[in-house]
mmCIF file of C-alpha atoms in Angstrom:
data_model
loop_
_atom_site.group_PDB
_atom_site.id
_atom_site.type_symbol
_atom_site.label_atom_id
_atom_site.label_comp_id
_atom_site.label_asym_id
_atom_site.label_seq_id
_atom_site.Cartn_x
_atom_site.Cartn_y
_atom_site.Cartn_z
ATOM 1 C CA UNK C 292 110.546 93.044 73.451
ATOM 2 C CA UNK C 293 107.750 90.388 74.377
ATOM 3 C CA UNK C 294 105.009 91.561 76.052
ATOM 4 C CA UNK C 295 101.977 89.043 77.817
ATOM 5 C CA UNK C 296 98.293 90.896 78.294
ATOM 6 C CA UNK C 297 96.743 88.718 81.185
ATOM 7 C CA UNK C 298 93.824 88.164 81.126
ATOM 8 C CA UNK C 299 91.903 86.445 84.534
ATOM 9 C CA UNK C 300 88.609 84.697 83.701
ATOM 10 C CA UNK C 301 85.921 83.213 85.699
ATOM 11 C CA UNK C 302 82.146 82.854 84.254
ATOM 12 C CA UNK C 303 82.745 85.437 81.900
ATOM 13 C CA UNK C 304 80.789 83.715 78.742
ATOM 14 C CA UNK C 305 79.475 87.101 78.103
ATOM 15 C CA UNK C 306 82.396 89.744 78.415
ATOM 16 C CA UNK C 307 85.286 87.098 77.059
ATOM 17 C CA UNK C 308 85.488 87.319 73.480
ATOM 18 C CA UNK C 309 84.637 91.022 73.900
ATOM 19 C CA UNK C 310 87.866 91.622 76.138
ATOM 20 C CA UNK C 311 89.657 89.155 73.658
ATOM 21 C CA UNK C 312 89.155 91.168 70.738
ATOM 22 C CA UNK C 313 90.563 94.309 72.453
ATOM 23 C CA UNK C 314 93.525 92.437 73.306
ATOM 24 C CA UNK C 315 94.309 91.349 69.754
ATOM 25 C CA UNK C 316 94.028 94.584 68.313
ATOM 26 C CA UNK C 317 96.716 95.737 71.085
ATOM 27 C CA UNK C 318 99.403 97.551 68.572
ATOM 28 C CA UNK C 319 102.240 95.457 69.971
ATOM 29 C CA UNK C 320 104.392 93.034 66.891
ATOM 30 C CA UNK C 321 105.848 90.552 69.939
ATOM 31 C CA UNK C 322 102.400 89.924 71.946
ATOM 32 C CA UNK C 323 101.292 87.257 74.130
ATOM 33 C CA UNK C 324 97.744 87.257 75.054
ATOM 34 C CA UNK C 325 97.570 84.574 78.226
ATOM 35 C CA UNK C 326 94.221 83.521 79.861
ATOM 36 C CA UNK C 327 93.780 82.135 83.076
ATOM 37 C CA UNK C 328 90.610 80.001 83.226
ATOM 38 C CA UNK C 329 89.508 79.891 87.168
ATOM 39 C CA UNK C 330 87.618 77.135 86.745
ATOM 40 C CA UNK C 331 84.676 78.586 85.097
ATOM 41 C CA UNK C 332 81.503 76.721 85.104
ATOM 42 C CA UNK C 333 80.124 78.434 82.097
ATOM 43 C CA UNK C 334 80.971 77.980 78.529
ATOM 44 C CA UNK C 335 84.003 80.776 78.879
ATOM 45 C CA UNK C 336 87.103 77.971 78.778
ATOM 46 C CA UNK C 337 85.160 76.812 75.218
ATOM 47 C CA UNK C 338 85.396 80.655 73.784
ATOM 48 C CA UNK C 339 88.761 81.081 74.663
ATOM 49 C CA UNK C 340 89.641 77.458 72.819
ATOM 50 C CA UNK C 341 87.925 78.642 69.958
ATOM 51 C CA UNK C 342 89.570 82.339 69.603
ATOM 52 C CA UNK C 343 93.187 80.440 70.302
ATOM 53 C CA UNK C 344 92.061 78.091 66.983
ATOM 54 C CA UNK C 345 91.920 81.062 65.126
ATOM 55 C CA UNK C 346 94.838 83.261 66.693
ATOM 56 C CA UNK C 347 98.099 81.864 67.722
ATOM 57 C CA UNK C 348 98.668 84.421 69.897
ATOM 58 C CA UNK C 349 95.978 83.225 72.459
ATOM 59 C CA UNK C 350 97.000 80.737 74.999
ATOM 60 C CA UNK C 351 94.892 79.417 77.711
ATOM 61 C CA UNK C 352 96.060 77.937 81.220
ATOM 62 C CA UNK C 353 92.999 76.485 83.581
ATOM 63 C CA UNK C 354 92.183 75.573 87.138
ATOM 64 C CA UNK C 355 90.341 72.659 88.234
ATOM 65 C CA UNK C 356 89.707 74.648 91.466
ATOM 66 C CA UNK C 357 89.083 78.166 91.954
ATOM 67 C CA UNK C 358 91.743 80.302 93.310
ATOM 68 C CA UNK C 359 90.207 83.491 93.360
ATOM 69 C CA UNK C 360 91.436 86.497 90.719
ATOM 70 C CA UNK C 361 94.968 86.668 93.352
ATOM 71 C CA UNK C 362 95.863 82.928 92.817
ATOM 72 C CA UNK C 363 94.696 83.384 89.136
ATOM 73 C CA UNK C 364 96.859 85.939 88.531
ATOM 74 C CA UNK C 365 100.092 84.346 90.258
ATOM 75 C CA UNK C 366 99.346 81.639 87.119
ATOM 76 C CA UNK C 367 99.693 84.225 84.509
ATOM 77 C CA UNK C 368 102.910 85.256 85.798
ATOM 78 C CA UNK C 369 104.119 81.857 86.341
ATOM 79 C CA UNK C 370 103.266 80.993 82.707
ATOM 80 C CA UNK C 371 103.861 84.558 80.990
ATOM 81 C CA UNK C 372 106.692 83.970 78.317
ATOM 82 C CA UNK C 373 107.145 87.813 78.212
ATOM 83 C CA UNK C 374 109.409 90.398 79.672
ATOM 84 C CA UNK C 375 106.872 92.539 80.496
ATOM 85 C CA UNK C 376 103.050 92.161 81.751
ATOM 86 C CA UNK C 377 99.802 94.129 81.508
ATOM 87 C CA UNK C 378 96.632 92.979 83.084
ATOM 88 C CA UNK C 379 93.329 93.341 81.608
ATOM 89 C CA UNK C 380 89.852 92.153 83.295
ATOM 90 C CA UNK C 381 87.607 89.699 81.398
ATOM 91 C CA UNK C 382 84.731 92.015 81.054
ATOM 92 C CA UNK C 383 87.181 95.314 80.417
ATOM 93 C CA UNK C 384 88.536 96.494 77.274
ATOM 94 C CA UNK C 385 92.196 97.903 75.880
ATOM 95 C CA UNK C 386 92.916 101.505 73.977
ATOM 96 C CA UNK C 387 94.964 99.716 70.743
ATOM 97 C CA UNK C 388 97.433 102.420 72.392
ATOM 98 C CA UNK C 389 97.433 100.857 75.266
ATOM 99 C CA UNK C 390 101.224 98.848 75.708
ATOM 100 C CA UNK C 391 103.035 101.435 73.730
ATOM 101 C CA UNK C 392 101.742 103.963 76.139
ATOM 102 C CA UNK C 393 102.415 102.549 79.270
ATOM 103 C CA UNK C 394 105.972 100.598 78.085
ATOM 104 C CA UNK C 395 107.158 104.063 76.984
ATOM 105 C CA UNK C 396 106.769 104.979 81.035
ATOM 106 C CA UNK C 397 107.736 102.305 82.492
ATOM 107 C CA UNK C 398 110.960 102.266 80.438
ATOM 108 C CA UNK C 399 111.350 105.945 81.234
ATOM 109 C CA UNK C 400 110.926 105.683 85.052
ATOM 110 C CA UNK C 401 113.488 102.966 84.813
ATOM 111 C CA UNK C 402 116.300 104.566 83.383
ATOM 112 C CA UNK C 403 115.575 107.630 85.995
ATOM 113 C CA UNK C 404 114.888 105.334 89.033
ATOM 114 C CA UNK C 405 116.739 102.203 89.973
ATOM 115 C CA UNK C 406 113.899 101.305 91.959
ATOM 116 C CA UNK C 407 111.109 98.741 90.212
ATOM 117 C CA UNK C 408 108.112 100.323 88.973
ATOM 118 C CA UNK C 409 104.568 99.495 88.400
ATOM 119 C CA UNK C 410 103.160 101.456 85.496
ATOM 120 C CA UNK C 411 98.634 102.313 86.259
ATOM 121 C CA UNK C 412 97.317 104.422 83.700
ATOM 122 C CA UNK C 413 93.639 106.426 83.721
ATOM 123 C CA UNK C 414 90.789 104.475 83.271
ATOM 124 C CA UNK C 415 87.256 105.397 81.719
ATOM 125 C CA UNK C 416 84.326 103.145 83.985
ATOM 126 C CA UNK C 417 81.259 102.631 82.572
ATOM 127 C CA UNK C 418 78.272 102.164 85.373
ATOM 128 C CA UNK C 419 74.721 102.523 85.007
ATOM 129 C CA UNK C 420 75.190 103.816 81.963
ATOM 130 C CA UNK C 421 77.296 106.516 83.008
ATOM 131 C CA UNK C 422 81.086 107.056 82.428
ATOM 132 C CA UNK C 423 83.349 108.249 84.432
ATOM 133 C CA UNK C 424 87.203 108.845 84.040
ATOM 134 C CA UNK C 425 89.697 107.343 87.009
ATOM 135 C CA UNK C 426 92.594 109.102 87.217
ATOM 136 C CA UNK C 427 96.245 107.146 87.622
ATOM 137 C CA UNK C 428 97.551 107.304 90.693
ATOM 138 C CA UNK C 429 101.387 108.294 89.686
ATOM 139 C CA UNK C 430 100.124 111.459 87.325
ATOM 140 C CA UNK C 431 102.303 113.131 86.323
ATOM 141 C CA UNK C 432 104.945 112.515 88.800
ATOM 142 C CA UNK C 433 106.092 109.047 90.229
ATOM 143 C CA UNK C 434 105.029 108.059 93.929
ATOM 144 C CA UNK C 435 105.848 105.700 96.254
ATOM 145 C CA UNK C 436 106.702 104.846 99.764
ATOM 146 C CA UNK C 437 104.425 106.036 103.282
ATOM 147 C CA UNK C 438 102.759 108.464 100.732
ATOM 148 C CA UNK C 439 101.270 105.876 98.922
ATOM 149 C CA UNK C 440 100.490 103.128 101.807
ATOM 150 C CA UNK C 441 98.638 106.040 104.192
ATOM 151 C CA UNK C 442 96.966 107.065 101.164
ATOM 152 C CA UNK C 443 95.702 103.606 100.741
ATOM 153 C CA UNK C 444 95.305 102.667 104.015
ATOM 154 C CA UNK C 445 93.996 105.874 105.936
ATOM 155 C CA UNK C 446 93.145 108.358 103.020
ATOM 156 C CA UNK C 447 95.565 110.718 103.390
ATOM 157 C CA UNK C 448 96.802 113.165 100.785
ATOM 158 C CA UNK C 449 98.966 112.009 97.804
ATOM 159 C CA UNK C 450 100.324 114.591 95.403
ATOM 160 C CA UNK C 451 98.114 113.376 92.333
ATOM 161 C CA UNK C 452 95.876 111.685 94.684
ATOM 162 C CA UNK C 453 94.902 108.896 91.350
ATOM 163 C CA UNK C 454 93.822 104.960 91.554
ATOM 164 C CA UNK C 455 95.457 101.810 91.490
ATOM 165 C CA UNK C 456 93.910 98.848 89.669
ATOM 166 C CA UNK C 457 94.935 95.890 88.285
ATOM 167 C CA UNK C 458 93.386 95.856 85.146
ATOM 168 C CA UNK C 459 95.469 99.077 84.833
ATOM 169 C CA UNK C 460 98.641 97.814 85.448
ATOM 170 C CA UNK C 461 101.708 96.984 83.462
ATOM 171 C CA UNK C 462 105.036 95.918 84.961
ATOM 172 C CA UNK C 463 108.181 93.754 84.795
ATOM 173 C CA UNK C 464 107.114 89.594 85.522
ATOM 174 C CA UNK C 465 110.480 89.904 87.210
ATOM 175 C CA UNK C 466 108.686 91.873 89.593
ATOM 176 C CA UNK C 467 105.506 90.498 89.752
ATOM 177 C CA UNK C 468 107.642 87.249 90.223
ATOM 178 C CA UNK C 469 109.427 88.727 93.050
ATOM 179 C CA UNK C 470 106.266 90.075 94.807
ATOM 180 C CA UNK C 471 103.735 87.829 94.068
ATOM 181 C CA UNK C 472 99.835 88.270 95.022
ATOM 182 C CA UNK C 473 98.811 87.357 98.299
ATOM 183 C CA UNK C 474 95.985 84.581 97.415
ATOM 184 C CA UNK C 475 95.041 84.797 100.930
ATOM 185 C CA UNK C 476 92.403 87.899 99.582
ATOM 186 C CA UNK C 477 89.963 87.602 97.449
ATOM 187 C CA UNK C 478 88.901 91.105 97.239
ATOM 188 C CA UNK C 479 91.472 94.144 97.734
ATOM 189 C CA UNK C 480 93.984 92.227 96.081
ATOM 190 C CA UNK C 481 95.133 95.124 93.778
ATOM 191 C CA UNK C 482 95.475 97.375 96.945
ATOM 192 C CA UNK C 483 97.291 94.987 99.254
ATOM 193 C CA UNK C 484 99.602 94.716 96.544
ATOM 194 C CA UNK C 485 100.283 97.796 95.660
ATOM 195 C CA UNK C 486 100.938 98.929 99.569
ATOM 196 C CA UNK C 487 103.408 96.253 99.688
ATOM 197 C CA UNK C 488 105.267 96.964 96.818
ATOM 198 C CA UNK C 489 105.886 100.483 97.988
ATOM 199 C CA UNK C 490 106.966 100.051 101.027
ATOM 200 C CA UNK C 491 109.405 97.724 99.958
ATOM 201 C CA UNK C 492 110.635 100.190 97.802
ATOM 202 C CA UNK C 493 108.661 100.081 94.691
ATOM 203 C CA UNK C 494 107.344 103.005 92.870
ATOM 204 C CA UNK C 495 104.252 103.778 91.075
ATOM 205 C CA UNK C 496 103.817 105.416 88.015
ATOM 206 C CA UNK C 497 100.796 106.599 85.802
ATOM 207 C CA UNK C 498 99.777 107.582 82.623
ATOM 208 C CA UNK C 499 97.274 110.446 81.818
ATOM 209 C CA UNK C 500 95.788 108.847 79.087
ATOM 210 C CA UNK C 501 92.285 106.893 79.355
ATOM 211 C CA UNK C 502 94.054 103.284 77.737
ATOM 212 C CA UNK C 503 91.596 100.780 79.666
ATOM 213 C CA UNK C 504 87.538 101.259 80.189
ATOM 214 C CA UNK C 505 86.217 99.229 82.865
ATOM 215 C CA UNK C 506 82.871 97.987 82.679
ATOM 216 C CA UNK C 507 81.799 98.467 86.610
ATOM 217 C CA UNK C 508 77.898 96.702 88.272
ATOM 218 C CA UNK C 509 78.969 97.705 92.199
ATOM 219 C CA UNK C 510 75.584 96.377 94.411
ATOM 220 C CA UNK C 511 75.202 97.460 97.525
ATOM 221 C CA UNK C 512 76.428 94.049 99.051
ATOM 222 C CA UNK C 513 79.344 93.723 96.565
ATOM 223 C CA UNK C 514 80.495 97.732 98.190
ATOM 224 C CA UNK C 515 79.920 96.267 101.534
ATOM 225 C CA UNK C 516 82.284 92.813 101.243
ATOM 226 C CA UNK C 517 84.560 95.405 99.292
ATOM 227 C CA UNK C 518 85.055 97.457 102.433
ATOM 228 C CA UNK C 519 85.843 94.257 104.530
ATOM 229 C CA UNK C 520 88.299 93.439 102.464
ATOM 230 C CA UNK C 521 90.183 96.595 103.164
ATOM 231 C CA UNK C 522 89.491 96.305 106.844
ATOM 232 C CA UNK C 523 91.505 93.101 106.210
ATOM 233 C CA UNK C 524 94.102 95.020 104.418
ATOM 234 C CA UNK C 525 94.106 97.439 107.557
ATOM 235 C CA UNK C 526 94.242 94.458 110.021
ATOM 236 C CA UNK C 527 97.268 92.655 107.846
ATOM 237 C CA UNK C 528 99.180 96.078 108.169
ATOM 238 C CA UNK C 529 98.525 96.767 111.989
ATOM 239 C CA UNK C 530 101.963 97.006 113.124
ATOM 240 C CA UNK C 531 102.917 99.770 110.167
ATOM 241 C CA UNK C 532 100.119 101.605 111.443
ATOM 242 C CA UNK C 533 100.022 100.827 115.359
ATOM 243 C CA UNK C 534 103.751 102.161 114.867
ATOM 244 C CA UNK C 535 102.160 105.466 112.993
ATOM 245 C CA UNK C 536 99.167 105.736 115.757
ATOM 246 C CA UNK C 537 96.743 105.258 113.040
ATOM 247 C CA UNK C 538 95.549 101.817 113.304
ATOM 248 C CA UNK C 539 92.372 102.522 115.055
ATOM 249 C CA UNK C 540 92.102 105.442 112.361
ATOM 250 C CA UNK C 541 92.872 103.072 109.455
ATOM 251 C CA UNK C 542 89.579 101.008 110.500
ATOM 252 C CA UNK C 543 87.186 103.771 111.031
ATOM 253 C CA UNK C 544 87.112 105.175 107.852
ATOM 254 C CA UNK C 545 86.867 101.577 106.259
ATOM 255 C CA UNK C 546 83.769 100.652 108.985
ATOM 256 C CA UNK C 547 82.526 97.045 108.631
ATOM 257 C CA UNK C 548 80.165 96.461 105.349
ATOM 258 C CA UNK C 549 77.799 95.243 107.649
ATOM 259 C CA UNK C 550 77.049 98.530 109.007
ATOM 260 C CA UNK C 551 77.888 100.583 106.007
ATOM 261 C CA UNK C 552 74.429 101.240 104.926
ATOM 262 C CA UNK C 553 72.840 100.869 108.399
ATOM 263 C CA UNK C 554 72.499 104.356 109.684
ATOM 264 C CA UNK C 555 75.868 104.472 111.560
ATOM 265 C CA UNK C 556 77.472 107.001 109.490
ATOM 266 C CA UNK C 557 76.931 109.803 112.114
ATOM 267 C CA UNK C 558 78.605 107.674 114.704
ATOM 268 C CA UNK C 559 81.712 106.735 112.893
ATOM 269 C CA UNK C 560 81.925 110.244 111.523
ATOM 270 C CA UNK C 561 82.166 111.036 115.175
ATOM 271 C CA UNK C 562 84.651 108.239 116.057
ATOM 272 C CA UNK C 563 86.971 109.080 112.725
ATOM 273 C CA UNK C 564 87.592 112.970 114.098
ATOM 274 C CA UNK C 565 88.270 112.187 117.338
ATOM 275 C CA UNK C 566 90.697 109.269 115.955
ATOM 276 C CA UNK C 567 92.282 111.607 113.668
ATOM 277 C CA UNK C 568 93.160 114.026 116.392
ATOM 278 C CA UNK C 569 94.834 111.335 118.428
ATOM 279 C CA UNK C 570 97.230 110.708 115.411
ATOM 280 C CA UNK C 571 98.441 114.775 114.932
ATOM 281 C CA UNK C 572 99.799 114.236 118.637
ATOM 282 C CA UNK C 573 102.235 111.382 116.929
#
């Protein structure tokens, strides 16, 4: 069975061959390793060419224009000669374990689910020099549905609570074919996703095992466009959640990034328990 990694790539000179070199000592024999150049102004398109010279394996597709990590990632499923696809950041790095892991679940859920699945598995994040370990969201047992899309859109309880991230992810190109990424976001992509593939029927799965460690720098302005971004996730799914009286909800606890580190915390913690009372009368 063929398997690509894909691996998204913008001004990532530093982190490239780094993330490349975890991806060719994947322990896969039918491996495609696919990179999507985003029209990188640095020398990154040059390192790729020059690891592809010396491993066949490597391909690279480019942009003349940038299309943001969702459009970037549509092109590696376009051009992904495999059946199945795992994503892996530019500046992250692959467990050798890492496919035979997380194909070994996926092919599992499959023959117990007729469903498609999306396969996450734990993560280890490295930040400011510390490391901490992000647990799958999936573990042990598969979710899916208005678990997962409250979960992700208000915060409310999931049995295995767990992440989603695409640099975690492995799945079918069938499916990623079928439910493409909406290039309209440039942030939240993973999330939007992953709420739309559940509630059109999709399940999640994860895997205990640390396989990917993310290398994470999170300034205070990159947390605060983060959280618009999910209020734009929240405003895309309004109706789900105007249906659920939770809309209001859904945009409290994901308050503007503006005021996120302005003081107003007392206020919205306020605003957030009186909204969450209004939805238990649903």
């Amino acid at each position: 069975m063929r398997v690509t990694l894909a691996i998204c790539c913008y001004n990532a000179e530093e982190t490239i061959e780094r993330a490349l070199s975890s991806a060719r000592q994947l322990d896969w024999d039918n491996l495609e390793i696919l990179v999507c150049d985003d029209a990188s102004t640095d020398h990154s398109r040059e390192i790729v060419q020059s690891v592809a010279r010396q491993d066949s394996r490597v391909k690279l597709v480019t942009h003349s224009l940038n299309k943001g990590n969702a459009g970037a990632r549509n092109t590696l499923c376009r051009e992904a000669t495999g059946e199945i696809l795992a994503f892996l950041d530019a500046d992250d790095e692959n467990s050798p374990r890492r496919l035979k892991e997380q194909v070994a679940r996926l092919l599992m859920a499959e023959e117990q689910h007729s469903a498609p699945v999306s396969v996450y598995c734990t993560r280890s994040v490295i930040s400011d020099g510390r490391t901490t370990s992000l647990r799958a969201m999936g573990t042990p047992n598969p979710v899916g549905g208005n678990a997962v899309a409250l979960h992700l859109l208000c915060g409310d309880p999931l049995p295995g609570g767990g992440r989603v991230g695409t640099c975690t992810m492995l799945t079918r190109v069938s499916t990623l074919r079928k439910f493409p990424f909406d290039e309209s976001f440039r942030r939240a992509v993973d999330r939007e996703w992953a709420i739309r593939f559940v509630l059109s029927g999709g399940l999640i799965v994860g895997c205990e095992e640390s396989l990917v460690t993310q290398h994470l720098s999170l300034s205070a302005s990159k947390r605060a466009r983060q959280n618009d971004a999910r209020r734009r996730v929240v405003k895309k799914y309004r109706s789900y959640l105007q249906e659920r009286r939770s809309y209001l909800y859904a945009l409290s606890i994901h308050r503007p990034g503006s005021m996120y580190f302005r003081g107003h915390r007392l206020v919205f913690w306020s605003v957030t328990s009186l909204l969450s009372r209004f939805r238990k009368l649903r």
